[in-house]
Amino acid sequence: MDTLGKTLTYQAAIAWETNSPLSIEEVKVEPPKAEEVHIKMASSGICGSADHVLKGLLPLNFPLIPGHEGAEIVDSIGEGVSSVKPGDKVLTLVVPQRRECSSCLHPRGNFCEKQDILPSSGLILDGTSRFTCKGEKIYNSFHTSTFTKHTAMPEIAVAKIDDAAPLGKVCLISCEVPTGYRAAVHSARVTPGSTCVVFGLGGVGSAVVMGCKASGASRIIGVDINEEKFPRGRALRVTDCLNPRNLKKPVQQVVVEMTGFGVDFAFEAIGLVDTMIAAWDSCHLSYGVCLIVGLAPSNSQLSLDAVKVISGRTLKGAYPFCLADYKTRGCIPQLVTDYLQKKINVDPLVTHQLPFHQPHKAFELYHTGKTIRCVLLF
Ligand code: COD
Ligand code: ZN
């Protein structure tokens, strides 16, 4: 259907305030303005960050339509849009790529200045929203908002993907897979035969494990307080599983003892200060590399033993997508092609699928810890 020029009403899941249940509402979606696209959602993953947003752990404006891990089809395009056309399959991008700012133009930068994460206004590029409900303005999450049947968003926040891509699964390549997999392959540059520890075996941590395995790591230690994550972790080639709550010593001490001197690469995919410190302390003191993938709650401080900083190990941040020269619009479609060519397999990460109008069930499942990713289908 051509939506150009029309404000139409669609169903969307709205969070009216933090810590309130999502409600399915009739939402008015304005047509795309210049350099925007109107898209019809096909699927959206339930990412840990969406849960953080709903709990108010990441500062976003409410009421909002959450979700940022979407696969969709372009319905209509605004003036000046040239990279996609109606009917194209696309993925939403939390970090857009305008290709004009210092980050986009620098060979080692990708955190486009048009991103809306740090800080988040909840508005699209012209400072307005395309959503209203019951006469009230509804905010976006990170330019994306995927828990809606239709949305209008900036062209620079979508990436055209292969026509053959199965939309019920590749939504994970919009956030979880590049965040975790590329943190291991691209940012840490895990080496063949190396030892790794991954804190958090949720969606993102599982994708980190896949990246470690693909890079040839010989030992991958998985750490999680939820032992339901262990069988799936082992299927992805985690070699040792540790539940810190069942250990008599701090988990980092156990990891160091298991590996002799500490791991080559440690990843934190939870977003807690304590597990960031544990990941850092798990690394080899001389050449260990610690990658922080999770975002700790606002205003928290990371306190490290200053003596341990001097010995040579490296601490790196890998905030979702901030993977140096990993340019989102250019690189994410290649991951979809890699999936279609069976170079990576995202299928084990999609453990559940539910209809869009049951987001509460999807979050319930998420909170039980039984999922790696639950995907909403539209
Ligand atoms: N020790 C060990 N494991 C723990 C602990 C703990 N103290 N607490 C929780 N866990 C485990 C959970 O049991 C779970 O298995 C895992 O940690 C977390 O996984 P998920 O599935 O809940 O979350 P993910 O993998 O989808 O997301 C993790 C992130 C780190 C990416 C995310 O939560 C985050 O930090 N988001 C903020 C960054 C952001 O804004 N991103 C924007 C786009 S993602
Ligand atoms: Zn995410």
Short mmCIF file of C-alpha atoms and ligand atoms in Angstrom, two decimals:
data_model
loop_
_atom_site.label_atom_id
_atom_site.label_comp_id
_atom_site.label_asym_id
_atom_site.label_seq_id
_atom_site.Cartn_x
_atom_site.Cartn_y
_atom_site.Cartn_z
CA MET A 1 0.00 0.00 0.00
CA ASP A 2 1.33 3.44 -0.85
CA THR A 3 1.32 5.49 2.34
CA LEU A 4 2.88 8.58 0.79
CA GLY A 5 1.22 11.78 1.94
CA LYS A 6 -1.28 10.11 4.28
CA THR A 7 -1.52 10.04 8.07
CA LEU A 8 -2.82 6.57 8.83
CA THR A 9 -3.71 4.67 11.99
CA TYR A 10 -1.94 1.46 12.97
CA GLN A 11 -1.56 -0.69 16.04
CA ALA A 12 1.53 -0.16 18.18
CA ALA A 13 2.72 -1.12 21.67
CA ILE A 14 3.10 1.98 23.86
CA ALA A 15 4.89 2.32 27.19
CA TRP A 16 3.06 5.27 28.80
CA GLU A 17 5.62 5.50 31.60
CA THR A 18 8.53 3.51 33.04
CA ASN A 19 7.73 0.19 34.71
CA SER A 20 4.20 0.09 33.29
CA PRO A 21 2.84 -2.73 31.10
CA LEU A 22 2.94 -2.16 27.36
CA SER A 23 -0.47 -1.45 25.91
CA ILE A 24 -1.54 -2.05 22.34
CA GLU A 25 -3.04 1.20 21.04
CA GLU A 26 -4.25 2.77 17.82
CA VAL A 27 -1.48 5.17 16.82
CA LYS A 28 -1.51 7.84 14.12
CA VAL A 29 1.62 7.64 11.99
CA GLU A 30 2.44 10.69 9.85
CA PRO A 31 3.75 10.15 6.33
CA PRO A 32 7.50 10.33 5.71
CA LYS A 33 9.00 13.79 5.24
CA ALA A 34 12.04 14.48 3.08
CA GLU A 35 14.85 11.94 3.59
CA GLU A 36 12.52 9.63 5.53
CA VAL A 37 10.96 6.27 4.77
CA HIS A 38 7.68 4.73 5.83
CA ILE A 39 8.08 1.07 6.68
CA LYS A 40 5.86 -1.90 7.39
CA MET A 41 7.27 -3.98 10.24
CA ALA A 42 7.79 -7.70 9.69
CA SER A 43 9.57 -8.74 12.90
CA SER A 44 11.28 -7.33 15.98
CA GLY A 45 13.53 -8.92 18.57
CA ILE A 46 13.15 -8.34 22.31
CA CYS A 47 16.59 -6.96 23.19
CA GLY A 48 17.93 -6.61 26.75
CA SER A 49 18.30 -2.88 26.08
CA ALA A 50 14.55 -2.58 25.42
CA ASP A 51 14.00 -4.04 28.89
CA HIS A 52 16.50 -1.52 30.32
CA VAL A 53 14.55 1.28 28.60
CA LEU A 54 11.19 0.11 30.00
CA LYS A 55 12.66 -0.04 33.50
CA GLY A 56 14.01 3.50 33.16
CA LEU A 57 17.65 2.38 33.38
CA LEU A 58 18.44 4.21 30.14
CA PRO A 59 17.13 7.79 30.09
CA LEU A 60 14.53 8.03 27.31
CA ASN A 61 11.42 10.20 27.03
CA PHE A 62 8.00 8.67 27.67
CA PRO A 63 5.41 7.80 26.44
CA LEU A 64 7.30 5.88 23.80
CA ILE A 65 7.09 3.03 21.35
CA PRO A 66 9.99 0.76 22.29
CA GLY A 67 11.98 -1.75 20.26
CA HIS A 68 14.94 -1.21 17.97
CA GLU A 69 15.76 -4.61 16.49
CA GLY A 70 13.53 -4.70 13.42
CA ALA A 71 13.26 -6.22 9.96
CA GLU A 72 10.78 -4.60 7.63
CA ILE A 73 9.63 -3.68 4.13
CA VAL A 74 9.71 -0.15 2.74
CA ASP A 75 6.20 1.10 2.04
CA SER A 76 6.81 4.61 0.74
CA ILE A 77 9.68 7.09 0.60
CA GLY A 78 9.91 10.85 1.14
CA GLU A 79 11.58 13.36 -1.13
CA GLY A 80 15.28 12.88 -1.73
CA VAL A 81 15.46 9.23 -0.59
CA SER A 82 17.78 7.34 -2.90
CA SER A 83 19.18 4.29 -1.07
CA VAL A 84 15.89 2.34 -0.79
CA LYS A 85 12.62 2.08 -2.72
CA PRO A 86 9.15 0.72 -1.92
CA GLY A 87 9.20 -3.08 -1.61
CA ASP A 88 12.84 -3.26 -0.42
CA LYS A 89 13.64 -5.35 2.64
CA VAL A 90 15.53 -3.34 5.29
CA LEU A 91 16.86 -3.55 8.84
CA THR A 92 16.60 -0.72 11.38
CA LEU A 93 19.88 0.75 12.64
CA VAL A 94 20.35 1.99 16.19
CA VAL A 95 23.46 3.82 15.01
CA PRO A 96 22.60 5.52 11.71
CA GLN A 97 25.15 6.42 9.05
CA ARG A 98 24.69 9.79 7.37
CA ARG A 99 28.16 9.72 5.84
CA GLU A 100 28.76 13.44 6.49
CA CYS A 101 30.02 13.83 10.08
CA SER A 102 33.55 13.42 11.49
CA SER A 103 32.80 9.88 12.75
CA CYS A 104 31.31 8.67 9.46
CA LEU A 105 34.09 10.20 7.38
CA HIS A 106 36.91 8.94 9.61
CA PRO A 107 38.22 5.49 8.65
CA ARG A 108 38.11 4.41 12.31
CA GLY A 109 34.84 6.04 13.38
CA ASN A 110 31.23 4.95 13.19
CA PHE A 111 29.28 6.72 15.96
CA CYS A 112 27.42 9.01 13.57
CA GLU A 113 26.58 12.39 15.10
CA LYS A 114 22.94 11.85 14.05
CA GLN A 115 22.60 8.95 16.52
CA ASP A 116 19.90 9.34 19.17
CA ILE A 117 21.23 7.15 21.97
CA LEU A 118 23.70 9.27 23.94
CA PRO A 119 21.72 11.38 24.74
CA SER A 120 18.32 10.30 23.50
CA SER A 121 15.72 12.90 22.48
CA GLY A 122 13.17 10.33 21.30
CA LEU A 123 12.61 12.48 18.21
CA ILE A 124 13.65 12.03 14.64
CA LEU A 125 16.10 14.21 12.78
CA ASP A 126 14.00 17.38 12.45
CA GLY A 127 13.26 17.32 16.19
CA THR A 128 9.66 16.10 15.84
CA SER A 129 7.83 12.80 16.24
CA ARG A 130 5.74 10.99 13.61
CA PHE A 131 3.50 9.30 16.23
CA THR A 132 0.46 10.52 18.17
CA CYS A 133 -2.00 8.57 20.28
CA LYS A 134 -5.12 9.98 21.96
CA GLY A 135 -3.87 13.43 20.98
CA GLU A 136 -0.54 12.96 22.77
CA LYS A 137 2.92 12.99 21.20
CA ILE A 138 4.60 9.57 21.39
CA TYR A 139 8.39 9.37 21.45
CA ASN A 140 10.71 7.13 19.43
CA SER A 141 13.45 4.88 20.78
CA PHE A 142 16.85 5.49 19.17
CA HIS A 143 15.22 6.74 15.87
CA THR A 144 13.77 3.28 15.44
CA SER A 145 10.67 2.14 17.47
CA THR A 146 9.90 -1.31 16.13
CA PHE A 147 6.95 -2.41 18.31
CA THR A 148 4.57 -0.88 15.77
CA LYS A 149 3.01 -2.22 12.62
CA HIS A 150 4.18 0.83 10.65
CA THR A 151 6.61 3.64 11.30
CA ALA A 152 8.31 6.57 9.60
CA MET A 153 12.02 6.92 10.18
CA PRO A 154 15.15 8.51 8.72
CA GLU A 155 16.58 6.92 5.60
CA ILE A 156 20.01 6.93 7.28
CA ALA A 157 18.67 4.59 10.00
CA VAL A 158 17.74 1.77 7.64
CA ALA A 159 19.95 -0.60 5.65
CA LYS A 160 18.74 -2.38 2.53
CA ILE A 161 19.29 -6.13 2.75
CA ASP A 162 19.16 -9.10 0.38
CA ASP A 163 15.69 -9.84 -1.08
CA ALA A 164 16.04 -13.50 -0.06
CA ALA A 165 16.46 -12.71 3.67
CA PRO A 166 13.86 -14.41 5.94
CA LEU A 167 12.42 -11.44 7.82
CA GLY A 168 11.29 -13.52 10.83
CA LYS A 169 14.92 -14.14 11.79
CA VAL A 170 17.23 -11.51 10.32
CA CYS A 171 15.87 -8.81 12.65
CA LEU A 172 18.55 -10.07 15.06
CA ILE A 173 21.17 -8.89 12.57
CA SER A 174 19.89 -5.37 13.23
CA CYS A 175 21.28 -5.30 16.80
CA GLU A 176 22.13 -8.47 18.71
CA VAL A 177 24.35 -10.16 16.14
CA PRO A 178 26.51 -7.18 15.13
CA THR A 179 26.76 -6.03 18.76
CA GLY A 180 28.01 -9.38 20.06
CA TYR A 181 29.55 -11.15 17.10
CA ARG A 182 31.44 -8.15 15.80
CA ALA A 183 32.66 -7.25 19.33
CA ALA A 184 34.55 -10.56 19.28
CA VAL A 185 35.59 -10.69 15.63
CA HIS A 186 36.11 -7.05 14.83
CA SER A 187 36.74 -5.12 18.02
CA ALA A 188 38.62 -7.62 20.22
CA ARG A 189 40.01 -9.50 17.20
CA VAL A 190 39.92 -12.84 19.03
CA THR A 191 42.80 -15.01 17.84
CA PRO A 192 42.89 -18.74 16.94
CA GLY A 193 43.67 -20.98 19.92
CA SER A 194 42.88 -18.24 22.44
CA THR A 195 40.97 -18.46 25.73
CA CYS A 196 37.87 -16.31 26.27
CA VAL A 197 35.35 -15.64 29.02
CA VAL A 198 31.90 -14.22 28.27
CA PHE A 199 29.93 -12.68 31.15
CA GLY A 200 26.22 -12.99 30.33
CA LEU A 201 24.89 -15.72 28.05
CA GLY A 202 21.80 -13.78 26.93
CA GLY A 203 21.18 -12.64 23.37
CA VAL A 204 24.23 -10.43 22.99
CA GLY A 205 26.55 -12.72 24.99
CA SER A 206 25.48 -15.68 22.81
CA ALA A 207 26.44 -13.70 19.72
CA VAL A 208 29.81 -12.92 21.37
CA VAL A 209 30.29 -16.67 21.89
CA MET A 210 29.56 -17.26 18.19
CA GLY A 211 32.16 -14.63 17.28
CA CYS A 212 34.78 -16.19 19.60
CA LYS A 213 34.13 -19.63 18.10
CA ALA A 214 34.24 -18.31 14.53
CA SER A 215 37.59 -16.68 15.34
CA GLY A 216 39.03 -20.02 16.45
CA ALA A 217 39.03 -19.63 20.25
CA SER A 218 39.94 -22.97 21.84
CA ARG A 219 38.28 -22.37 25.21
CA ILE A 220 35.19 -20.26 25.87
CA ILE A 221 34.07 -19.91 29.48
CA GLY A 222 30.47 -18.74 29.90
CA VAL A 223 29.36 -16.98 33.10
CA ASP A 224 25.70 -16.53 34.00
CA ILE A 225 23.56 -16.59 37.14
CA ASN A 226 20.80 -18.35 35.21
CA GLU A 227 21.79 -21.98 34.57
CA GLU A 228 18.98 -22.35 32.03
CA LYS A 229 21.36 -20.50 29.69
CA PHE A 230 24.02 -23.21 29.90
CA PRO A 231 22.66 -25.92 27.53
CA ARG A 232 22.17 -23.33 24.76
CA GLY A 233 25.57 -21.86 25.53
CA ARG A 234 27.18 -25.28 25.21
CA ALA A 235 25.40 -25.80 21.88
CA LEU A 236 27.12 -22.62 20.67
CA ARG A 237 30.46 -24.13 21.83
CA VAL A 238 30.87 -22.68 25.32
CA THR A 239 33.36 -25.14 26.83
CA ASP A 240 32.90 -24.36 30.56
CA CYS A 241 29.89 -22.84 32.33
CA LEU A 242 30.15 -20.99 35.65
CA ASN A 243 27.39 -19.74 37.91
CA PRO A 244 29.05 -17.18 40.23
CA ARG A 245 26.36 -17.83 42.86
CA ASN A 246 27.49 -21.44 43.20
CA LEU A 247 31.19 -20.69 43.54
CA LYS A 248 33.07 -20.47 46.81
CA LYS A 249 35.50 -17.88 45.41
CA PRO A 250 34.95 -14.76 43.27
CA VAL A 251 34.31 -15.81 39.68
CA GLN A 252 37.34 -13.90 38.35
CA GLN A 253 39.61 -15.87 40.68
CA VAL A 254 38.11 -19.12 39.42
CA VAL A 255 38.62 -18.04 35.79
CA VAL A 256 42.26 -17.14 36.45
CA GLU A 257 42.87 -20.50 38.17
CA MET A 258 41.13 -22.43 35.37
CA THR A 259 43.32 -20.81 32.71
CA GLY A 260 46.56 -20.57 34.68
CA PHE A 261 47.13 -16.82 34.28
CA GLY A 262 43.81 -15.39 33.07
CA VAL A 263 42.09 -15.35 29.71
CA ASP A 264 43.25 -13.72 26.50
CA PHE A 265 39.86 -12.05 25.93
CA ALA A 266 37.06 -11.20 28.39
CA PHE A 267 33.65 -9.82 27.40
CA GLU A 268 30.98 -8.23 29.59
CA ALA A 269 27.51 -8.51 28.02
CA ILE A 270 25.31 -7.76 31.04
CA GLY A 271 25.66 -4.05 31.79
CA LEU A 272 26.65 -4.20 35.49
CA VAL A 273 29.65 -2.55 37.11
CA ASP A 274 30.51 -5.62 39.24
CA THR A 275 30.64 -7.94 36.24
CA MET A 276 32.71 -5.40 34.30
CA ILE A 277 35.29 -5.48 37.11
CA ALA A 278 35.13 -9.29 37.20
CA ALA A 279 35.72 -9.42 33.43
CA TRP A 280 38.71 -7.09 33.73
CA ASP A 281 40.16 -9.13 36.61
CA SER A 282 39.71 -12.35 34.58
CA CYS A 283 42.16 -11.17 31.89
CA HIS A 284 45.80 -12.07 31.64
CA LEU A 285 47.59 -9.25 33.45
CA SER A 286 49.99 -8.58 30.61
CA TYR A 287 48.21 -9.16 27.30
CA GLY A 288 44.55 -9.76 28.25
CA VAL A 289 41.92 -7.68 26.45
CA CYS A 290 38.66 -6.81 28.21
CA LEU A 291 35.70 -5.72 26.07
CA ILE A 292 32.77 -3.97 27.75
CA VAL A 293 29.66 -4.49 25.63
CA GLY A 294 26.96 -3.81 28.24
CA LEU A 295 26.03 -0.29 29.27
CA ALA A 296 25.99 0.24 33.03
CA PRO A 297 23.14 2.31 34.54
CA SER A 298 23.55 6.11 34.17
CA ASN A 299 25.99 7.80 36.58
CA SER A 300 27.63 4.56 37.75
CA GLN A 301 31.41 4.59 38.22
CA LEU A 302 33.89 1.87 37.33
CA SER A 303 36.53 1.52 40.04
CA LEU A 304 39.62 -0.50 39.07
CA ASP A 305 42.68 -1.47 41.10
CA ALA A 306 45.22 1.08 39.82
CA VAL A 307 48.12 -1.35 40.21
CA LYS A 308 46.47 -3.82 37.86
CA VAL A 309 46.06 -1.16 35.19
CA ILE A 310 49.80 -0.71 34.72
CA SER A 311 50.68 -4.28 33.78
CA GLY A 312 49.65 -4.04 30.14
CA ARG A 313 46.17 -5.48 29.81
CA THR A 314 43.70 -3.52 27.69
CA LEU A 315 40.21 -2.26 28.51
CA LYS A 316 38.00 -1.41 25.54
CA GLY A 317 34.42 -0.29 25.17
CA ALA A 318 32.28 -1.83 22.49
CA TYR A 319 29.03 0.01 23.03
CA PRO A 320 26.58 -1.59 20.64
CA PHE A 321 27.88 -0.86 17.17
CA CYS A 322 30.70 1.44 18.27
CA LEU A 323 33.06 -0.85 16.56
CA ALA A 324 35.52 1.59 15.09
CA ASP A 325 35.41 1.24 11.31
CA TYR A 326 32.26 -0.90 11.39
CA LYS A 327 29.99 1.39 9.38
CA THR A 328 26.42 0.26 9.96
CA ARG A 329 24.68 0.87 6.62
CA GLY A 330 27.65 -0.54 4.77
CA CYS A 331 28.51 -3.51 6.98
CA ILE A 332 25.23 -4.87 8.42
CA PRO A 333 23.76 -5.95 5.03
CA GLN A 334 26.93 -8.02 4.52
CA LEU A 335 26.14 -9.96 7.71
CA VAL A 336 22.73 -10.83 6.21
CA THR A 337 24.45 -12.04 3.05
CA ASP A 338 26.90 -14.04 5.21
CA TYR A 339 23.89 -15.65 6.91
CA LEU A 340 22.28 -16.52 3.56
CA GLN A 341 25.61 -17.99 2.42
CA LYS A 342 25.78 -20.04 5.64
CA LYS A 343 28.95 -18.31 6.87
CA ILE A 344 27.18 -17.39 10.12
CA ASN A 345 24.10 -19.02 11.62
CA VAL A 346 21.66 -16.88 13.58
CA ASP A 347 18.96 -19.59 13.76
CA PRO A 348 19.98 -20.91 17.23
CA LEU A 349 19.57 -17.39 18.63
CA VAL A 350 15.84 -17.24 17.73
CA THR A 351 14.45 -19.46 20.47
CA HIS A 352 10.85 -18.13 20.50
CA GLN A 353 8.45 -16.31 18.16
CA LEU A 354 5.17 -14.66 19.21
CA PRO A 355 2.54 -12.51 17.48
CA PHE A 356 3.14 -8.77 17.79
CA HIS A 357 0.10 -8.15 20.01
CA GLN A 358 1.64 -10.28 22.79
CA PRO A 359 4.69 -8.18 23.80
CA HIS A 360 3.84 -8.69 27.48
CA LYS A 361 4.18 -12.47 26.98
CA ALA A 362 7.47 -11.94 25.18
CA PHE A 363 8.80 -9.88 28.11
CA GLU A 364 7.50 -12.47 30.58
CA LEU A 365 9.44 -15.12 28.69
CA TYR A 366 12.48 -12.83 28.64
CA HIS A 367 12.29 -12.36 32.41
CA THR A 368 12.08 -16.10 33.05
CA GLY A 369 15.44 -16.33 31.29
CA LYS A 370 14.18 -19.14 29.05
CA THR A 371 14.86 -17.26 25.81
CA ILE A 372 17.95 -16.26 23.95
CA ARG A 373 15.77 -14.09 21.73
CA CYS A 374 12.01 -13.95 21.40
CA VAL A 375 10.98 -12.41 18.07
CA LEU A 376 7.65 -10.63 17.61
CA LEU A 377 6.01 -11.32 14.24
CA PHE A 378 3.73 -8.70 12.68
N1 COD B 1 26.13 -12.26 36.68
C1 COD B 1 26.11 -13.11 35.62
N2 COD B 1 25.12 -13.08 34.68
C2 COD B 1 24.14 -12.18 34.84
C3 COD B 1 24.09 -11.28 35.93
C4 COD B 1 25.14 -11.37 36.88
N3 COD B 1 25.20 -10.56 37.95
N4 COD B 1 22.98 -10.52 35.82
C5 COD B 1 22.36 -10.91 34.69
N5 COD B 1 23.04 -11.91 34.09
C6 COD B 1 22.74 -12.60 32.85
C7 COD B 1 21.26 -12.89 32.64
O1 COD B 1 20.85 -14.09 33.27
C8 COD B 1 21.20 -12.99 31.11
O2 COD B 1 21.40 -14.29 30.65
C9 COD B 1 22.34 -12.10 30.62
O3 COD B 1 23.09 -11.74 31.78
C10 COD B 1 21.84 -10.78 29.94
O4 COD B 1 21.26 -11.13 28.75
P1 COD B 1 19.89 -10.53 28.18
O5 COD B 1 19.37 -11.50 27.17
O6 COD B 1 19.04 -10.15 29.33
O7 COD B 1 20.30 -9.18 27.46
P2 COD B 1 20.91 -8.97 26.02
O8 COD B 1 21.97 -9.97 25.78
O9 COD B 1 19.82 -8.85 25.02
O10 COD B 1 21.54 -7.47 26.16
C11 COD B 1 22.65 -7.26 26.92
C12 COD B 1 23.23 -5.81 26.73
C13 COD B 1 24.50 -5.78 27.50
C14 COD B 1 23.51 -5.43 25.32
C15 COD B 1 22.19 -4.79 27.19
O11 COD B 1 21.48 -5.20 28.29
C16 COD B 1 22.78 -3.41 27.46
O12 COD B 1 23.71 -3.18 28.16
N6 COD B 1 22.16 -2.47 26.85
C17 COD B 1 22.53 -1.09 26.94
C18 COD B 1 23.19 -0.66 25.70
C19 COD B 1 22.24 -0.05 24.71
O13 COD B 1 21.58 0.91 24.93
N7 COD B 1 22.15 -0.61 23.57
C20 COD B 1 21.32 -0.10 22.53
C21 COD B 1 21.06 -1.12 21.53
S1 COD B 1 21.38 -2.71 22.11
ZN ZN B 2 19.56 -3.94 21.15
#
